[in-house]
mmCIF file of C-alpha atoms in Angstrom:
data_model
loop_
_atom_site.group_PDB
_atom_site.id
_atom_site.type_symbol
_atom_site.label_atom_id
_atom_site.label_comp_id
_atom_site.label_asym_id
_atom_site.label_seq_id
_atom_site.Cartn_x
_atom_site.Cartn_y
_atom_site.Cartn_z
ATOM 1 C CA UNK A 2 14.257 -64.093 45.534
ATOM 2 C CA UNK A 3 12.149 -66.904 46.907
ATOM 3 C CA UNK A 4 8.744 -66.884 45.260
ATOM 4 C CA UNK A 5 5.698 -66.027 47.338
ATOM 5 C CA UNK A 6 4.258 -69.444 46.523
ATOM 6 C CA UNK A 7 6.897 -70.765 48.954
ATOM 7 C CA UNK A 8 8.403 -73.121 46.370
ATOM 8 C CA UNK A 9 11.713 -72.431 48.091
ATOM 9 C CA UNK A 10 10.613 -71.468 51.562
ATOM 10 C CA UNK A 11 13.061 -71.495 54.500
ATOM 11 C CA UNK A 12 14.668 -74.808 55.402
ATOM 12 C CA UNK A 13 12.772 -74.908 58.681
ATOM 13 C CA UNK A 14 9.482 -73.266 59.516
ATOM 14 C CA UNK A 15 9.845 -69.631 60.572
ATOM 15 C CA UNK A 16 7.521 -66.656 60.684
ATOM 16 C CA UNK A 17 7.684 -64.472 57.571
ATOM 17 C CA UNK A 18 7.165 -60.684 57.709
ATOM 18 C CA UNK A 19 5.592 -59.340 54.499
ATOM 19 C CA UNK A 20 6.246 -55.649 53.858
ATOM 20 C CA UNK A 21 8.061 -55.237 57.167
ATOM 21 C CA UNK A 22 9.727 -51.866 57.623
ATOM 22 C CA UNK A 23 13.263 -51.742 58.929
ATOM 23 C CA UNK A 24 11.881 -49.469 61.632
ATOM 24 C CA UNK A 25 10.575 -52.649 63.258
ATOM 25 C CA UNK A 26 14.031 -53.799 64.293
ATOM 26 C CA UNK A 27 16.058 -50.605 64.334
ATOM 27 C CA UNK A 28 17.339 -49.508 67.727
ATOM 28 C CA UNK A 29 15.701 -46.184 68.744
ATOM 29 C CA UNK A 30 18.988 -44.273 68.484
ATOM 30 C CA UNK A 31 19.675 -45.800 65.059
ATOM 31 C CA UNK A 32 16.109 -45.321 63.836
ATOM 32 C CA UNK A 33 15.967 -41.648 64.781
ATOM 33 C CA UNK A 34 19.067 -40.899 62.709
ATOM 34 C CA UNK A 35 17.898 -42.974 59.751
ATOM 35 C CA UNK A 36 14.411 -41.458 59.641
ATOM 36 C CA UNK A 37 15.936 -37.975 59.628
ATOM 37 C CA UNK A 38 18.471 -38.840 56.920
ATOM 38 C CA UNK A 39 15.813 -40.453 54.733
ATOM 39 C CA UNK A 40 14.021 -37.116 54.665
ATOM 40 C CA UNK A 41 16.948 -35.708 52.659
ATOM 41 C CA UNK A 42 15.226 -36.815 49.478
ATOM 42 C CA UNK A 43 17.551 -37.076 46.494
ATOM 43 C CA UNK A 44 20.840 -36.937 48.379
ATOM 44 C CA UNK A 45 20.928 -40.697 48.933
ATOM 45 C CA UNK A 46 19.957 -41.406 45.309
ATOM 46 C CA UNK A 47 22.786 -39.209 44.009
ATOM 47 C CA UNK A 48 25.236 -40.857 46.389
ATOM 48 C CA UNK A 49 24.158 -44.340 45.285
ATOM 49 C CA UNK A 50 24.574 -43.473 41.625
ATOM 50 C CA UNK A 51 28.000 -41.933 42.147
ATOM 51 C CA UNK A 52 29.133 -44.933 44.174
ATOM 52 C CA UNK A 53 27.765 -47.348 41.597
ATOM 53 C CA UNK A 54 29.687 -45.714 38.765
ATOM 54 C CA UNK A 55 33.154 -46.462 40.105
ATOM 55 C CA UNK A 56 33.693 -47.782 43.628
ATOM 56 C CA UNK A 57 31.022 -50.484 43.706
ATOM 57 C CA UNK A 58 32.004 -51.770 40.292
ATOM 58 C CA UNK A 59 35.581 -51.999 41.492
ATOM 59 C CA UNK A 60 34.595 -53.824 44.689
ATOM 60 C CA UNK A 61 32.357 -56.270 42.860
ATOM 61 C CA UNK A 62 35.053 -57.068 40.291
ATOM 62 C CA UNK A 63 37.618 -57.575 43.041
ATOM 63 C CA UNK A 64 35.471 -60.120 44.874
ATOM 64 C CA UNK A 65 34.562 -61.854 41.619
ATOM 65 C CA UNK A 66 38.289 -62.257 41.015
ATOM 66 C CA UNK A 67 39.521 -63.155 44.497
ATOM 67 C CA UNK A 68 36.626 -64.732 46.469
ATOM 68 C CA UNK A 69 34.011 -67.458 45.954
ATOM 69 C CA UNK A 70 30.542 -66.314 44.918
ATOM 70 C CA UNK A 71 27.934 -68.548 46.533
ATOM 71 C CA UNK A 72 25.439 -70.304 44.300
ATOM 72 C CA UNK A 73 23.625 -73.605 44.007
ATOM 73 C CA UNK A 74 27.021 -75.142 43.160
ATOM 74 C CA UNK A 75 29.298 -73.173 45.510
ATOM 75 C CA UNK A 76 28.585 -72.984 49.246
ATOM 76 C CA UNK A 77 24.958 -73.949 48.503
ATOM 77 C CA UNK A 78 23.953 -73.831 52.184
ATOM 78 C CA UNK A 79 25.145 -70.246 52.532
ATOM 79 C CA UNK A 80 23.486 -69.400 49.214
ATOM 80 C CA UNK A 81 20.198 -70.717 50.576
ATOM 81 C CA UNK A 82 20.675 -68.850 53.854
ATOM 82 C CA UNK A 83 20.826 -65.441 52.217
ATOM 83 C CA UNK A 84 17.786 -66.324 50.112
ATOM 84 C CA UNK A 85 15.976 -67.494 53.234
ATOM 85 C CA UNK A 86 16.815 -64.265 55.086
ATOM 86 C CA UNK A 87 15.557 -62.228 52.140
ATOM 87 C CA UNK A 88 12.393 -64.346 52.097
ATOM 88 C CA UNK A 89 11.684 -63.968 55.816
ATOM 89 C CA UNK A 90 12.410 -60.200 55.856
ATOM 90 C CA UNK A 91 10.676 -59.725 52.489
ATOM 91 C CA UNK A 92 13.632 -58.287 50.591
ATOM 92 C CA UNK A 93 12.935 -58.519 46.873
ATOM 93 C CA UNK A 94 16.499 -58.207 45.566
ATOM 94 C CA UNK A 95 18.684 -60.825 47.209
ATOM 95 C CA UNK A 96 22.269 -59.602 47.799
ATOM 96 C CA UNK A 97 25.106 -61.628 46.327
ATOM 97 C CA UNK A 98 27.074 -63.473 49.009
ATOM 98 C CA UNK A 99 30.825 -64.103 48.789
ATOM 99 C CA UNK A 100 33.194 -66.156 50.914
ATOM 100 C CA UNK A 101 36.755 -64.846 51.067
ATOM 101 C CA UNK A 102 39.826 -66.709 52.313
ATOM 102 C CA UNK A 103 40.699 -64.893 55.524
ATOM 103 C CA UNK A 104 41.289 -66.445 58.961
ATOM 104 C CA UNK A 105 39.947 -63.279 60.595
ATOM 105 C CA UNK A 106 36.403 -63.789 61.867
ATOM 106 C CA UNK A 107 34.363 -61.141 60.096
ATOM 107 C CA UNK A 108 31.277 -60.420 58.022
ATOM 108 C CA UNK A 109 30.361 -57.261 56.162
ATOM 109 C CA UNK A 110 27.784 -55.680 53.923
ATOM 110 C CA UNK A 111 29.500 -53.586 51.245
ATOM 111 C CA UNK A 112 28.057 -51.234 48.675
ATOM 112 C CA UNK A 113 25.192 -48.782 48.424
ATOM 113 C CA UNK A 114 23.468 -49.118 45.074
ATOM 114 C CA UNK A 115 23.705 -52.921 44.976
ATOM 115 C CA UNK A 116 25.003 -54.198 48.331
ATOM 116 C CA UNK A 117 26.927 -57.462 48.588
ATOM 117 C CA UNK A 118 27.591 -59.582 51.662
ATOM 118 C CA UNK A 119 31.049 -60.969 52.396
ATOM 119 C CA UNK A 120 31.858 -63.679 54.955
ATOM 120 C CA UNK A 121 35.404 -64.648 55.819
ATOM 121 C CA UNK A 122 36.419 -68.293 55.832
ATOM 122 C CA UNK A 123 37.320 -67.848 59.497
ATOM 123 C CA UNK A 124 33.727 -66.988 60.305
ATOM 124 C CA UNK A 125 32.289 -69.820 58.198
ATOM 125 C CA UNK A 126 34.518 -72.339 59.959
ATOM 126 C CA UNK A 127 33.712 -70.953 63.421
ATOM 127 C CA UNK A 128 29.905 -70.954 63.366
ATOM 128 C CA UNK A 129 27.314 -73.684 62.933
ATOM 129 C CA UNK A 130 24.370 -73.490 60.525
ATOM 130 C CA UNK A 131 21.933 -71.609 62.758
ATOM 131 C CA UNK A 132 24.618 -69.234 64.021
ATOM 132 C CA UNK A 133 25.568 -68.441 60.431
ATOM 133 C CA UNK A 134 21.902 -67.872 59.611
ATOM 134 C CA UNK A 135 21.773 -65.162 62.281
ATOM 135 C CA UNK A 136 24.930 -63.515 60.899
ATOM 136 C CA UNK A 137 23.580 -63.558 57.345
ATOM 137 C CA UNK A 138 20.328 -62.041 58.621
ATOM 138 C CA UNK A 139 22.373 -59.380 60.427
ATOM 139 C CA UNK A 140 24.072 -58.393 57.159
ATOM 140 C CA UNK A 141 20.779 -58.425 55.253
ATOM 141 C CA UNK A 142 19.521 -56.034 57.926
ATOM 142 C CA UNK A 143 22.395 -53.662 57.117
ATOM 143 C CA UNK A 144 21.494 -53.826 53.423
ATOM 144 C CA UNK A 145 17.803 -53.148 54.060
ATOM 145 C CA UNK A 146 18.398 -50.284 56.496
ATOM 146 C CA UNK A 147 20.809 -48.667 54.051
ATOM 147 C CA UNK A 148 23.465 -48.253 56.700
ATOM 148 C CA UNK A 149 26.238 -48.126 54.098
ATOM 149 C CA UNK A 150 24.475 -45.267 52.303
ATOM 150 C CA UNK A 151 23.819 -43.127 55.333
ATOM 151 C CA UNK A 152 27.133 -43.849 57.012
ATOM 152 C CA UNK A 153 28.841 -42.682 53.840
ATOM 153 C CA UNK A 154 26.657 -39.576 53.730
ATOM 154 C CA UNK A 155 27.627 -38.625 57.251
ATOM 155 C CA UNK A 156 31.293 -39.414 56.716
ATOM 156 C CA UNK A 157 31.267 -37.088 53.691
ATOM 157 C CA UNK A 158 29.653 -34.373 55.805
ATOM 158 C CA UNK A 159 32.208 -35.024 58.545
ATOM 159 C CA UNK A 160 35.073 -34.661 56.079
ATOM 160 C CA UNK A 161 33.605 -31.359 54.945
ATOM 161 C CA UNK A 162 33.262 -30.275 58.546
ATOM 162 C CA UNK A 163 36.936 -31.006 59.260
ATOM 163 C CA UNK A 164 37.741 -27.923 57.221
ATOM 164 C CA UNK A 165 36.578 -25.819 60.160
ATOM 165 C CA UNK A 166 39.050 -27.484 62.491
ATOM 166 C CA UNK A 167 41.322 -24.438 62.315
ATOM 167 C CA UNK A 168 38.598 -22.301 63.908
ATOM 168 C CA UNK A 169 38.998 -21.937 67.710
ATOM 169 C CA UNK A 170 37.302 -24.932 69.351
ATOM 170 C CA UNK A 171 36.647 -26.311 65.852
ATOM 171 C CA UNK A 172 38.650 -29.466 66.548
ATOM 172 C CA UNK A 173 36.594 -30.126 69.663
ATOM 173 C CA UNK A 174 33.451 -29.876 67.564
ATOM 174 C CA UNK A 175 34.850 -32.400 65.079
ATOM 175 C CA UNK A 176 35.786 -34.826 67.851
ATOM 176 C CA UNK A 177 32.287 -34.531 69.283
ATOM 177 C CA UNK A 178 30.830 -35.277 65.849
ATOM 178 C CA UNK A 179 33.041 -38.329 65.353
ATOM 179 C CA UNK A 180 32.150 -39.595 68.828
ATOM 180 C CA UNK A 181 28.451 -39.208 68.003
ATOM 181 C CA UNK A 182 28.950 -41.048 64.700
ATOM 182 C CA UNK A 183 30.600 -44.003 66.438
ATOM 183 C CA UNK A 184 27.763 -44.113 68.952
ATOM 184 C CA UNK A 185 25.344 -44.349 66.040
ATOM 185 C CA UNK A 186 27.434 -47.078 64.392
ATOM 186 C CA UNK A 187 27.314 -49.109 67.615
ATOM 187 C CA UNK A 188 23.549 -48.775 67.803
ATOM 188 C CA UNK A 189 23.262 -49.787 64.130
ATOM 189 C CA UNK A 190 25.022 -53.038 65.044
ATOM 190 C CA UNK A 191 22.449 -53.671 67.774
ATOM 191 C CA UNK A 192 19.718 -53.032 65.183
ATOM 192 C CA UNK A 193 21.122 -55.672 62.873
ATOM 193 C CA UNK A 194 21.556 -58.187 65.686
ATOM 194 C CA UNK A 195 17.778 -57.865 65.981
ATOM 195 C CA UNK A 196 17.370 -58.347 62.230
ATOM 196 C CA UNK A 197 19.499 -61.490 62.515
ATOM 197 C CA UNK A 198 17.230 -62.799 65.260
ATOM 198 C CA UNK A 199 14.135 -62.123 63.149
ATOM 199 C CA UNK A 200 15.708 -63.883 60.180
ATOM 200 C CA UNK A 201 16.830 -66.944 62.138
ATOM 201 C CA UNK A 202 14.281 -66.909 64.983
ATOM 202 C CA UNK A 203 16.661 -68.905 67.170
ATOM 203 C CA UNK A 204 17.737 -66.800 70.157
ATOM 204 C CA UNK A 205 20.199 -69.373 71.471
ATOM 205 C CA UNK A 206 21.963 -69.554 68.097
ATOM 206 C CA UNK A 207 22.189 -65.759 67.892
ATOM 207 C CA UNK A 208 23.696 -65.557 71.361
ATOM 208 C CA UNK A 209 26.042 -68.496 70.761
ATOM 209 C CA UNK A 210 27.389 -66.837 67.641
ATOM 210 C CA UNK A 211 28.158 -63.632 69.515
ATOM 211 C CA UNK A 212 29.743 -65.606 72.336
ATOM 212 C CA UNK A 213 31.975 -67.428 69.838
ATOM 213 C CA UNK A 214 33.149 -64.065 68.527
ATOM 214 C CA UNK A 215 34.543 -63.487 72.007
ATOM 215 C CA UNK A 216 35.767 -66.972 72.937
ATOM 216 C CA UNK A 217 36.381 -69.005 69.787
ATOM 217 C CA UNK A 218 35.100 -72.341 68.534
ATOM 218 C CA UNK A 219 35.327 -74.519 71.654
ATOM 219 C CA UNK A 220 31.634 -74.360 72.474
ATOM 220 C CA UNK A 221 31.882 -77.270 74.921
ATOM 221 C CA UNK A 222 33.913 -75.037 77.216
ATOM 222 C CA UNK A 223 31.478 -72.104 77.104
ATOM 223 C CA UNK A 224 27.968 -71.473 78.370
ATOM 224 C CA UNK A 225 25.500 -68.817 77.212
ATOM 225 C CA UNK A 226 23.960 -68.372 80.669
ATOM 226 C CA UNK A 227 27.407 -67.851 82.191
ATOM 227 C CA UNK A 228 28.199 -65.376 79.409
ATOM 228 C CA UNK A 229 25.044 -63.423 80.294
ATOM 229 C CA UNK A 230 26.189 -63.411 83.933
ATOM 230 C CA UNK A 231 29.503 -62.062 82.686
ATOM 231 C CA UNK A 232 27.599 -59.276 80.925
ATOM 232 C CA UNK A 233 25.894 -58.447 84.216
ATOM 233 C CA UNK A 234 29.268 -58.370 85.970
ATOM 234 C CA UNK A 235 30.630 -56.066 83.267
ATOM 235 C CA UNK A 236 27.724 -53.650 83.634
ATOM 236 C CA UNK A 237 28.121 -53.391 87.407
ATOM 237 C CA UNK A 238 31.838 -52.790 86.865
ATOM 238 C CA UNK A 239 33.112 -52.642 90.430
ATOM 239 C CA UNK A 240 33.452 -48.963 91.254
ATOM 240 C CA UNK A 241 33.527 -45.520 89.675
ATOM 241 C CA UNK A 242 37.034 -45.988 88.307
ATOM 242 C CA UNK A 243 35.853 -49.015 86.326
ATOM 243 C CA UNK A 244 32.950 -46.987 84.987
ATOM 244 C CA UNK A 245 35.345 -44.340 83.701
ATOM 245 C CA UNK A 246 37.591 -46.977 82.136
ATOM 246 C CA UNK A 247 34.629 -48.615 80.394
ATOM 247 C CA UNK A 248 33.603 -45.298 78.905
ATOM 248 C CA UNK A 249 37.130 -44.628 77.638
ATOM 249 C CA UNK A 250 37.324 -48.125 76.156
ATOM 250 C CA UNK A 251 34.007 -48.003 74.318
ATOM 251 C CA UNK A 252 34.268 -44.508 72.801
ATOM 252 C CA UNK A 253 36.709 -45.484 69.999
ATOM 253 C CA UNK A 254 34.730 -48.612 69.082
ATOM 254 C CA UNK A 255 32.438 -48.934 66.056
ATOM 255 C CA UNK A 256 30.901 -52.154 67.420
ATOM 256 C CA UNK A 257 29.534 -52.828 70.910
ATOM 257 C CA UNK A 258 31.426 -55.362 72.989
ATOM 258 C CA UNK A 259 30.269 -58.974 72.653
ATOM 259 C CA UNK A 260 28.834 -59.289 76.173
ATOM 260 C CA UNK A 261 26.840 -56.093 75.664
ATOM 261 C CA UNK A 262 25.441 -57.356 72.362
ATOM 262 C CA UNK A 263 24.321 -60.645 73.894
ATOM 263 C CA UNK A 264 22.672 -58.930 76.863
ATOM 264 C CA UNK A 265 20.920 -56.372 74.670
ATOM 265 C CA UNK A 266 19.631 -59.015 72.261
ATOM 266 C CA UNK A 267 18.336 -61.165 75.113
ATOM 267 C CA UNK A 268 16.542 -58.150 76.569
ATOM 268 C CA UNK A 269 14.941 -57.280 73.214
ATOM 269 C CA UNK A 270 13.825 -60.891 72.684
ATOM 270 C CA UNK A 271 11.830 -60.599 75.908
ATOM 271 C CA UNK A 272 10.227 -57.276 74.980
ATOM 272 C CA UNK A 273 6.661 -56.555 73.883
ATOM 273 C CA UNK A 274 8.121 -55.116 70.681
ATOM 274 C CA UNK A 275 9.611 -58.451 69.635
ATOM 275 C CA UNK A 276 6.489 -60.383 70.568
ATOM 276 C CA UNK A 277 4.347 -57.965 68.564
ATOM 277 C CA UNK A 278 6.525 -58.433 65.483
ATOM 278 C CA UNK A 279 6.196 -62.217 65.714
ATOM 279 C CA UNK A 280 2.431 -61.749 66.037
ATOM 280 C CA UNK A 281 2.360 -59.716 62.813
ATOM 281 C CA UNK A 282 1.909 -56.286 64.431
ATOM 282 C CA UNK A 283 4.859 -54.366 63.014
ATOM 283 C CA UNK A 284 5.397 -51.144 61.024
ATOM 284 C CA UNK A 285 4.998 -51.531 57.263
ATOM 285 C CA UNK A 286 7.054 -49.936 54.524
ATOM 286 C CA UNK A 287 4.121 -47.945 53.225
ATOM 287 C CA UNK A 288 4.333 -45.884 56.418
ATOM 288 C CA UNK A 289 8.047 -45.060 56.130
ATOM 289 C CA UNK A 290 7.505 -41.796 54.260
ATOM 290 C CA UNK A 291 5.196 -40.535 56.997
ATOM 291 C CA UNK A 292 7.445 -41.498 59.914
ATOM 292 C CA UNK A 293 7.828 -38.496 62.196
ATOM 293 C CA UNK A 294 11.376 -37.341 62.867
ATOM 294 C CA UNK A 295 10.346 -35.712 66.133
ATOM 295 C CA UNK A 296 8.628 -38.899 67.305
ATOM 296 C CA UNK A 297 11.761 -40.928 66.566
ATOM 297 C CA UNK A 298 14.021 -38.465 68.386
ATOM 298 C CA UNK A 299 11.655 -38.614 71.357
ATOM 299 C CA UNK A 300 11.809 -42.413 71.298
ATOM 300 C CA UNK A 301 15.614 -42.247 71.250
ATOM 301 C CA UNK A 302 15.632 -39.775 74.146
ATOM 302 C CA UNK A 303 13.237 -41.980 76.092
ATOM 303 C CA UNK A 304 15.481 -44.978 75.471
ATOM 304 C CA UNK A 305 18.558 -43.194 76.804
ATOM 305 C CA UNK A 306 16.594 -41.898 79.771
ATOM 306 C CA UNK A 307 15.399 -45.398 80.627
ATOM 307 C CA UNK A 308 18.905 -46.804 80.150
ATOM 308 C CA UNK A 309 20.311 -44.269 82.603
ATOM 309 C CA UNK A 310 17.599 -45.030 85.153
ATOM 310 C CA UNK A 311 18.086 -48.796 84.919
ATOM 311 C CA UNK A 312 21.872 -48.879 84.579
ATOM 312 C CA UNK A 313 23.899 -50.495 87.347
ATOM 313 C CA UNK A 314 27.107 -48.862 86.162
ATOM 314 C CA UNK A 315 28.669 -46.806 88.989
ATOM 315 C CA UNK A 316 29.572 -43.915 86.651
ATOM 316 C CA UNK A 317 26.004 -43.700 85.382
ATOM 317 C CA UNK A 318 24.862 -43.850 88.997
ATOM 318 C CA UNK A 319 27.029 -40.840 89.760
ATOM 319 C CA UNK A 320 25.541 -38.962 86.807
ATOM 320 C CA UNK A 321 22.076 -39.782 88.116
ATOM 321 C CA UNK A 322 23.097 -38.289 91.451
ATOM 322 C CA UNK A 323 24.377 -35.151 89.740
ATOM 323 C CA UNK A 324 21.132 -34.785 87.801
ATOM 324 C CA UNK A 325 19.166 -35.292 90.997
ATOM 325 C CA UNK A 326 21.183 -32.725 92.906
ATOM 326 C CA UNK A 327 22.470 -35.227 95.437
ATOM 327 C CA UNK A 328 24.856 -33.546 97.846
ATOM 328 C CA UNK A 329 27.068 -36.582 98.409
ATOM 329 C CA UNK A 330 28.586 -36.644 94.923
ATOM 330 C CA UNK A 331 31.815 -35.044 96.119
ATOM 331 C CA UNK A 332 32.057 -37.573 98.907
ATOM 332 C CA UNK A 333 31.568 -40.462 96.477
ATOM 333 C CA UNK A 334 34.320 -39.148 94.245
ATOM 334 C CA UNK A 335 36.662 -38.653 97.204
ATOM 335 C CA UNK A 336 35.956 -42.143 98.555
ATOM 336 C CA UNK A 337 36.487 -43.767 95.175
ATOM 337 C CA UNK A 338 39.784 -42.169 94.327
ATOM 338 C CA UNK A 339 41.269 -42.239 97.837
ATOM 339 C CA UNK A 340 40.188 -45.814 98.555
ATOM 340 C CA UNK A 341 38.020 -44.833 101.533
ATOM 341 C CA UNK A 342 34.920 -46.856 102.339
ATOM 342 C CA UNK A 343 31.698 -45.293 101.074
ATOM 343 C CA UNK A 344 29.930 -43.562 103.927
ATOM 344 C CA UNK A 345 32.922 -43.700 106.270
ATOM 345 C CA UNK A 346 33.870 -40.400 107.950
ATOM 346 C CA UNK A 347 36.863 -38.577 106.470
ATOM 347 C CA UNK A 348 38.572 -38.069 109.808
ATOM 348 C CA UNK A 349 39.155 -40.593 112.577
ATOM 349 C CA UNK A 350 36.990 -39.672 115.555
ATOM 350 C CA UNK A 351 36.567 -41.597 118.753
ATOM 351 C CA UNK A 352 32.915 -42.165 117.993
ATOM 352 C CA UNK A 353 33.846 -43.839 114.691
ATOM 353 C CA UNK A 354 36.440 -46.169 116.214
ATOM 354 C CA UNK A 355 35.733 -49.858 115.551
ATOM 355 C CA UNK A 356 34.471 -52.038 118.349
ATOM 356 C CA UNK A 357 36.961 -54.372 120.010
ATOM 357 C CA UNK A 358 35.596 -57.419 118.178
ATOM 358 C CA UNK A 359 35.322 -55.695 114.781
ATOM 359 C CA UNK A 360 37.720 -56.931 112.090
ATOM 360 C CA UNK A 361 40.549 -54.566 111.151
ATOM 361 C CA UNK A 362 41.863 -54.406 107.601
#
């Protein structure tokens, strides 16, 4: 851990956040679940101890044997990055960081009692210094939020719940639970993108790193602004059929798509919440125990409500119409799936005939 006397402060000047609570960067949907799970006092401690007895020891030994543990003599820049991230986010116990030989571009935070961070060689070779700093901060965010602990808790509960699958409609209930879990996992990734931004405090680097995950190392052929425009194009998604396809594509995913992550991070960087954190007005850890579950669920509900209202996705637009009791929903569905123009009459009447100079398809 970097001492508070700043003898080993970050390599470039960045704002530090003493006693910052993870609630500061957690996405509302992620935060509501975590606050509720943290109220299950004792369960997480037991789970950590059980994991530490066998599985974490095994994992740690495996990486000690097969990967490179960063230090002042091995990958010193990465070693300093994880210490810097811990310094900026005020994490007392700095996670060990390993680099493993793997061309796959990936990073992970493993373990519950004593988390470790693992970067693949493919990732290290792909990203520049500031992009890597954001990724390391992302993984430190996972460690601080305890995502591994609470994900494991819920997966255990899900496995228990699968025993009711034989009950009529039981399998549907399990599928709904798994779908909800994956939605939470996706929001947890958005949370840690925010943690990475707070650790690195370089928005362009954070967005470049995410863009490289989609398009590879040839940065000279890519452009962040164009990638954000691509995210806008993806959200609008053509017509209702595209909206349905997007939903089907995202449901199995544990991570949001790259364009979505970039757009969401850019939006958060422009929010009052982010500016307040940089100004030092953020929730502290001493308030975690008193965090209201109901308040967090309300914040999550408000977030989803706002997302639905602001979404340009045609499927979400249809759902808004349904909720508002709009009588043209059936017509929109018919037009979409029959290829008719929106608002055009179903039958050909003389009054609807095109004028002589109107173009004909």
